[in-house]
GROMACS .gro file of C-alpha atoms in nm:
model
  299
    1MET     CA    1   0.601   5.420   0.319
    2GLU     CA    2   0.710   5.142   0.084
    3LEU     CA    3   0.847   5.186  -0.266
    4ARG     CA    4   0.579   4.959  -0.410
    5HIS     CA    5   0.315   5.193  -0.269
    6LEU     CA    6   0.467   5.477  -0.470
    7ARG     CA    7   0.490   5.263  -0.784
    8TYR     CA    8   0.124   5.166  -0.757
    9PHE     CA    9   0.029   5.525  -0.686
   10LEU     CA   10   0.208   5.648  -0.999
   11ALA     CA   11   0.055   5.369  -1.205
   12VAL     CA   12  -0.293   5.489  -1.110
   13ALA     CA   13  -0.196   5.854  -1.162
   14ASP     CA   14  -0.055   5.780  -1.508
   15THR     CA   15  -0.338   5.556  -1.630
   16GLY     CA   16  -0.628   5.728  -1.455
   17SER     CA   17  -0.767   5.386  -1.370
   18PHE     CA   18  -0.723   5.131  -1.093
   19THR     CA   19  -0.799   4.852  -1.341
   20ARG     CA   20  -0.539   4.961  -1.598
   21ALA     CA   21  -0.286   5.035  -1.323
   22ALA     CA   22  -0.328   4.684  -1.184
   23GLU     CA   23  -0.282   4.534  -1.530
   24ALA     CA   24   0.031   4.741  -1.591
   25SER     CA   25   0.169   4.646  -1.248
   26PHE     CA   26   0.084   4.276  -1.287
   27VAL     CA   27  -0.113   4.262  -0.962
   28ALA     CA   28  -0.476   4.202  -0.876
   29GLN     CA   29  -0.687   4.516  -0.865
   30SER     CA   30  -0.798   4.440  -0.510
   31ALA     CA   31  -0.434   4.413  -0.395
   32LEU     CA   32  -0.341   4.740  -0.565
   33SER     CA   33  -0.640   4.918  -0.412
   34GLN     CA   34  -0.540   4.792  -0.067
   35GLN     CA   35  -0.187   4.925  -0.106
   36ILE     CA   36  -0.313   5.265  -0.221
   37ALA     CA   37  -0.547   5.272   0.079
   38ARG     CA   38  -0.253   5.198   0.310
   39LEU     CA   39  -0.053   5.480   0.155
   40GLU     CA   40  -0.344   5.721   0.200
   41ALA     CA   41  -0.384   5.607   0.562
   42GLU     CA   42  -0.014   5.661   0.630
   43LEU     CA   43  -0.025   6.009   0.475
   44GLU     CA   44  -0.359   6.076   0.645
   45THR     CA   45  -0.511   6.221   0.329
   46PRO     CA   46  -0.687   6.091   0.017
   47LEU     CA   47  -0.477   6.088  -0.297
   48PHE     CA   48  -0.754   6.016  -0.548
   49THR     CA   49  -1.112   6.121  -0.599
   50ARG     CA   50  -1.301   5.814  -0.713
   51THR     CA   51  -1.628   5.805  -0.901
   52SER     CA   52  -1.799   5.533  -1.101
   53ARG     CA   53  -1.655   5.681  -1.421
   54SER     CA   54  -1.321   5.836  -1.334
   55VAL     CA   55  -1.024   5.852  -1.099
   56ARG     CA   56  -0.869   6.192  -1.041
   57LEU     CA   57  -0.582   6.316  -0.828
   58THR     CA   58  -0.664   6.522  -0.522
   59PRO     CA   59  -0.450   6.831  -0.446
   60ALA     CA   60  -0.240   6.609  -0.218
   61GLY     CA   61  -0.205   6.357  -0.500
   62GLU     CA   62  -0.088   6.628  -0.739
   63VAL     CA   63   0.183   6.725  -0.489
   64LEU     CA   64   0.295   6.366  -0.441
   65VAL     CA   65   0.335   6.277  -0.811
   66PRO     CA   66   0.668   6.459  -0.878
   67LEU     CA   67   0.798   6.367  -0.533
   68ALA     CA   68   0.722   5.999  -0.587
   69ARG     CA   69   0.893   6.005  -0.926
   70ARG     CA   70   1.200   6.165  -0.772
   71ILE     CA   71   1.212   5.915  -0.485
   72LEU     CA   72   1.194   5.617  -0.719
   73LEU     CA   73   1.451   5.773  -0.952
   74ASP     CA   74   1.690   5.840  -0.662
   75VAL     CA   75   1.657   5.480  -0.547
   76GLN     CA   76   1.738   5.356  -0.898
   77VAL     CA   77   2.035   5.592  -0.924
   78ALA     CA   78   2.163   5.466  -0.589
   79ARG     CA   79   2.141   5.109  -0.712
   80ASP     CA   80   2.314   5.200  -1.038
   81GLU     CA   81   2.595   5.387  -0.858
   82ILE     CA   82   2.663   5.092  -0.629
   83ASP     CA   83   2.654   4.853  -0.924
   84ALA     CA   84   2.895   5.081  -1.111
   85LEU     CA   85   3.158   5.031  -0.840
   86ASP     CA   86   3.213   4.692  -0.998
   87GLY     CA   87   3.173   4.816  -1.354
   88LEU     CA   88   2.862   4.875  -1.562
   89ARG     CA   89   2.739   4.518  -1.560
   90HIS     CA   90   2.366   4.534  -1.495
   91GLY     CA   91   2.073   4.768  -1.545
   92ARG     CA   92   1.877   4.935  -1.820
   93LEU     CA   93   1.913   5.261  -2.012
   94ARG     CA   94   1.589   5.429  -2.120
   95LEU     CA   95   1.663   5.620  -2.437
   96GLY     CA   96   1.440   5.849  -2.644
   97LEU     CA   97   1.518   5.916  -3.010
   98ILE     CA   98   1.384   6.136  -3.286
   99GLN     CA   99   1.369   5.996  -3.639
  100SER     CA  100   1.711   5.889  -3.764
  101GLU     CA  101   1.646   6.087  -4.083
  102ALA     CA  102   1.620   6.405  -3.878
  103THR     CA  103   1.976   6.392  -3.748
  104SER     CA  104   2.326   6.346  -3.881
  105ILE     CA  105   2.420   6.158  -3.563
  106ASP     CA  106   2.433   5.781  -3.617
  107THR     CA  107   2.252   5.681  -3.299
  108VAL     CA  108   2.233   5.316  -3.407
  109GLN     CA  109   2.613   5.307  -3.429
  110VAL     CA  110   2.637   5.460  -3.081
  111MET     CA  111   2.393   5.201  -2.943
  112GLY     CA  112   2.597   4.923  -3.104
  113GLU     CA  113   2.921   5.044  -2.947
  114PHE     CA  114   2.749   5.092  -2.612
  115HIS     CA  115   2.627   4.732  -2.618
  116GLN     CA  116   2.974   4.605  -2.703
  117LEU     CA  117   3.124   4.795  -2.411
  118TYR     CA  118   2.843   4.722  -2.163
  119PRO     CA  119   2.659   4.406  -2.274
  120GLY     CA  120   2.483   4.375  -1.939
  121ILE     CA  121   2.304   4.707  -1.975
  122GLY     CA  122   1.971   4.669  -2.152
  123LEU     CA  123   1.842   4.940  -2.386
  124ALA     CA  124   1.478   5.046  -2.392
  125VAL     CA  125   1.436   5.280  -2.690
  126THR     CA  126   1.137   5.511  -2.740
  127TYR     CA  127   1.058   5.709  -3.056
  128GLN     CA  128   0.842   6.014  -2.985
  129THR     CA  129   0.823   6.384  -3.059
  130SER     CA  130   1.091   6.603  -2.906
  131SER     CA  131   0.845   6.774  -2.670
  132ALA     CA  132   0.710   6.445  -2.540
  133MET     CA  133   1.059   6.308  -2.475
  134VAL     CA  134   1.173   6.622  -2.292
  135ASN     CA  135   0.872   6.586  -2.062
  136ALA     CA  136   0.958   6.219  -2.010
  137VAL     CA  137   1.313   6.315  -1.905
  138VAL     CA  138   1.173   6.572  -1.662
  139ARG     CA  139   0.939   6.310  -1.513
  140GLY     CA  140   1.221   6.058  -1.481
  141GLU     CA  141   1.065   5.821  -1.736
  142LEU     CA  142   1.363   5.850  -1.975
  143ASP     CA  143   1.731   5.866  -1.881
  144LEU     CA  144   1.821   6.074  -2.185
  145ALA     CA  145   1.676   6.169  -2.521
  146VAL     CA  146   1.803   6.292  -2.856
  147ILE     CA  147   1.579   6.581  -2.959
  148GLY     CA  148   1.549   6.861  -3.212
  149LEU     CA  149   1.477   7.163  -2.991
  150ASP     CA  150   1.667   7.482  -2.907
  151ALA     CA  151   1.792   7.546  -2.555
  152SER     CA  152   1.534   7.825  -2.525
  153GLU     CA  153   1.256   7.568  -2.574
  154LEU     CA  154   1.361   7.352  -2.278
  155PRO     CA  155   1.230   7.380  -1.921
  156ASP     CA  156   1.462   7.479  -1.639
  157GLY     CA  157   1.669   7.204  -1.484
  158VAL     CA  158   1.720   6.997  -1.799
  159GLY     CA  159   2.078   6.920  -1.899
  160ARG     CA  160   2.159   6.964  -2.269
  161ARG     CA  161   2.451   6.898  -2.501
  162LEU     CA  162   2.438   7.020  -2.859
  163LEU     CA  163   2.537   6.739  -3.095
  164ALA     CA  164   2.486   6.902  -3.436
  165SER     CA  165   2.324   7.199  -3.608
  166ASP     CA  166   2.190   7.093  -3.946
  167PRO     CA  167   2.087   7.353  -4.208
  168LEU     CA  168   1.734   7.321  -4.341
  169VAL     CA  169   1.689   7.293  -4.718
  170GLY     CA  170   1.400   7.312  -4.959
  171VAL     CA  171   1.308   7.002  -5.160
  172VAL     CA  172   1.118   7.026  -5.489
  173SER     CA  173   1.056   6.803  -5.789
  174ARG     CA  174   1.316   6.807  -6.064
  175GLY     CA  175   1.040   6.930  -6.292
  176HIS     CA  176   1.052   7.276  -6.132
  177ASP     CA  177   1.243   7.544  -6.321
  178VAL     CA  178   1.459   7.661  -6.031
  179ASP     CA  179   1.836   7.692  -6.006
  180GLU     CA  180   1.983   7.460  -5.741
  181ALA     CA  181   2.292   7.681  -5.720
  182ARG     CA  182   2.095   7.980  -5.586
  183PRO     CA  183   1.944   8.002  -5.236
  184ILE     CA  184   1.569   8.052  -5.227
  185ASP     CA  185   1.339   8.246  -4.995
  186VAL     CA  186   1.088   8.044  -4.795
  187ALA     CA  187   0.806   8.250  -4.948
  188ALA     CA  188   0.932   8.174  -5.300
  189LEU     CA  189   0.962   7.805  -5.214
  190VAL     CA  190   0.603   7.789  -5.092
  191ASP     CA  191   0.486   7.955  -5.415
  192LEU     CA  192   0.617   7.654  -5.607
  193GLY     CA  193   0.346   7.422  -5.477
  194GLN     CA  194   0.148   7.291  -5.182
  195PHE     CA  195   0.367   7.262  -4.872
  196ILE     CA  196   0.425   6.920  -4.719
  197HIS     CA  197   0.457   6.962  -4.342
  198PHE     CA  198   0.627   6.732  -4.095
  199ALA     CA  199   0.426   6.606  -3.796
  200SER     CA  200   0.311   6.858  -3.536
  201GLY     CA  201   0.491   6.858  -3.200
  202THR     CA  202   0.827   6.765  -3.347
  203GLY     CA  203   1.140   6.977  -3.325
  204LEU     CA  204   1.168   6.992  -3.704
  205ARG     CA  205   0.812   7.120  -3.735
  206ARG     CA  206   0.883   7.396  -3.482
  207HIS     CA  207   1.188   7.516  -3.674
  208VAL     CA  208   1.005   7.510  -4.006
  209ASP     CA  209   0.714   7.703  -3.851
  210ALA     CA  210   0.965   7.957  -3.721
  211ALA     CA  211   1.108   7.995  -4.072
  212PHE     CA  212   0.754   8.053  -4.201
  213ASP     CA  213   0.703   8.322  -3.936
  214ARG     CA  214   1.027   8.500  -4.026
  215ALA     CA  215   0.926   8.496  -4.393
  216GLY     CA  216   0.576   8.621  -4.316
  217VAL     CA  217   0.421   8.309  -4.471
  218PRO     CA  218   0.095   8.176  -4.321
  219ARG     CA  219   0.127   7.834  -4.159
  220GLN     CA  220  -0.085   7.595  -4.364
  221SER     CA  221  -0.108   7.233  -4.254
  222ASP     CA  222  -0.346   7.074  -4.505
  223PHE     CA  223  -0.077   6.818  -4.597
  224GLU     CA  224   0.112   6.657  -4.309
  225VAL     CA  225   0.316   6.336  -4.289
  226GLY     CA  226   0.515   6.168  -4.016
  227GLN     CA  227   0.820   6.042  -4.204
  228ILE     CA  228   1.089   6.261  -4.357
  229GLY     CA  229   1.156   5.998  -4.622
  230ASP     CA  230   0.791   6.024  -4.730
  231MET     CA  231   0.823   6.402  -4.758
  232ILE     CA  232   1.119   6.365  -4.994
  233ARG     CA  233   0.943   6.104  -5.206
  234LEU     CA  234   0.624   6.310  -5.230
  235ALA     CA  235   0.822   6.617  -5.335
  236GLY     CA  236   0.997   6.408  -5.600
  237LEU     CA  237   0.659   6.291  -5.731
  238GLY     CA  238   0.550   6.653  -5.774
  239VAL     CA  239   0.290   6.642  -5.495
  240GLY     CA  240   0.436   6.950  -5.328
  241VAL     CA  241   0.744   7.108  -5.173
  242ALA     CA  242   0.905   7.046  -4.836
  243ILE     CA  243   1.175   7.163  -4.596
  244VAL     CA  244   1.398   6.897  -4.438
  245PRO     CA  245   1.739   6.879  -4.265
  246ARG     CA  246   2.021   6.873  -4.520
  247SER     CA  247   2.168   6.557  -4.365
  248SER     CA  248   1.848   6.366  -4.441
  249MET     CA  249   1.927   6.398  -4.812
  250ASN     CA  250   2.250   6.206  -4.755
  251LYS     CA  251   2.086   5.899  -4.604
  252GLY     CA  252   2.146   5.588  -4.811
  253GLU     CA  253   1.782   5.478  -4.796
  254HIS     CA  254   1.681   5.803  -4.967
  255ALA     CA  255   1.921   5.775  -5.261
  256SER     CA  256   1.656   5.690  -5.520
  257SER     CA  257   1.422   5.964  -5.395
  258ALA     CA  258   1.704   6.221  -5.383
  259SER     CA  259   1.770   6.167  -5.752
  260GLN     CA  260   1.417   6.287  -5.828
  261VAL     CA  261   1.436   6.618  -5.641
  262LYS     CA  262   1.625   6.944  -5.640
  263VAL     CA  263   1.775   7.048  -5.307
  264LEU     CA  264   1.765   7.424  -5.252
  265SER     CA  265   1.956   7.617  -4.987
  266LEU     CA  266   1.735   7.857  -4.795
  267ARG     CA  267   1.806   8.228  -4.781
  268ASP     CA  268   1.758   8.220  -4.404
  269ASP     CA  269   2.066   8.170  -4.185
  270LEU     CA  270   1.843   8.094  -3.884
  271ALA     CA  271   1.673   7.800  -4.058
  272VAL     CA  272   1.860   7.516  -3.888
  273HIS     CA  273   1.768   7.196  -3.709
  274PRO     CA  274   1.967   7.165  -3.386
  275VAL     CA  275   2.013   6.813  -3.254
  276SER     CA  276   2.080   6.783  -2.882
  277VAL     CA  277   2.080   6.520  -2.612
  278VAL     CA  278   1.893   6.607  -2.292
  279PHE     CA  279   1.919   6.441  -1.952
  280ASP     CA  280   1.888   6.494  -1.578
  281PRO     CA  281   2.203   6.692  -1.486
  282VAL     CA  282   2.160   6.634  -1.112
  283HIS     CA  283   2.114   6.257  -1.098
  284PRO     CA  284   2.250   6.104  -1.421
  285SER     CA  285   2.297   5.730  -1.385
  286PRO     CA  286   2.638   5.575  -1.463
  287SER     CA  287   2.494   5.424  -1.782
  288THR     CA  288   2.360   5.766  -1.881
  289ARG     CA  289   2.703   5.922  -1.835
  290ALA     CA  290   2.866   5.643  -2.036
  291PHE     CA  291   2.620   5.683  -2.323
  292LEU     CA  292   2.668   6.062  -2.322
  293GLU     CA  293   3.043   6.015  -2.349
  294LEU     CA  294   3.001   5.786  -2.650
  295MET     CA  295   2.762   6.027  -2.823
  296THR     CA  296   3.003   6.315  -2.773
  297LYS     CA  297   3.281   6.114  -2.940
  298HIS     CA  298   3.062   6.068  -3.247
  299CYS     CA  299   2.993   6.440  -3.294
   0.00000   0.00000   0.00000
């Protein structure tokens, strides 16, 4: 069994298409199909069910997917460990990040310092929802990810370090007759106007939904945006009200918007946005360990 066979196999499994897998792997489709056929012959079982319209994994293929990912990851870790004997000089770190506005951790500063210390290590940065990035870490597609989920929301076997726990605050237009010095109930906040939700599937959205549940407020999602800065601006324009991490109000790029809103503490001690970094605790690469150390110093 050759490593390229496993890479081609995973490419087909991930794309659901021999054509797209060949394009992603930069090989001819006929060559990729031949290598998959050789792998199936070696394993003495079909890995895909092929029809004119679809390609699906067989039960054997389903079993092989996580094993193939682990084998390829172990090979990469072995290469990284050997390379690290002579210092972190080569390689690539695959990093997942939530929106910078959703965390008080300056991840850009950390990336800058990491590059200065290890200029030979390339950075491949992905911006996705917390749930998607956790799954990518589990599958070995990301080395580590900064997310906004609680430990209870993570699958078994995922390493986690808490970086910060940011209180959630209500944001309303300055035109509202509310006292910024007094905490407000979530129910009372929602009564002030239409609620502006953050994107579904994100850690922030989960924690806001949980605050709604504790307050007994129905979850309405008629108004949903994907940028925290947009939520603050819309609230300042009187479009509605929102709940965001307190640290997001301190971002320099939001200074003009912040002057147009009132920031209200919530009367809910559990309404926080935890920011953590997750990784594979069993096989962290040397570059992963180095980046974790830098992040910890910035907390």
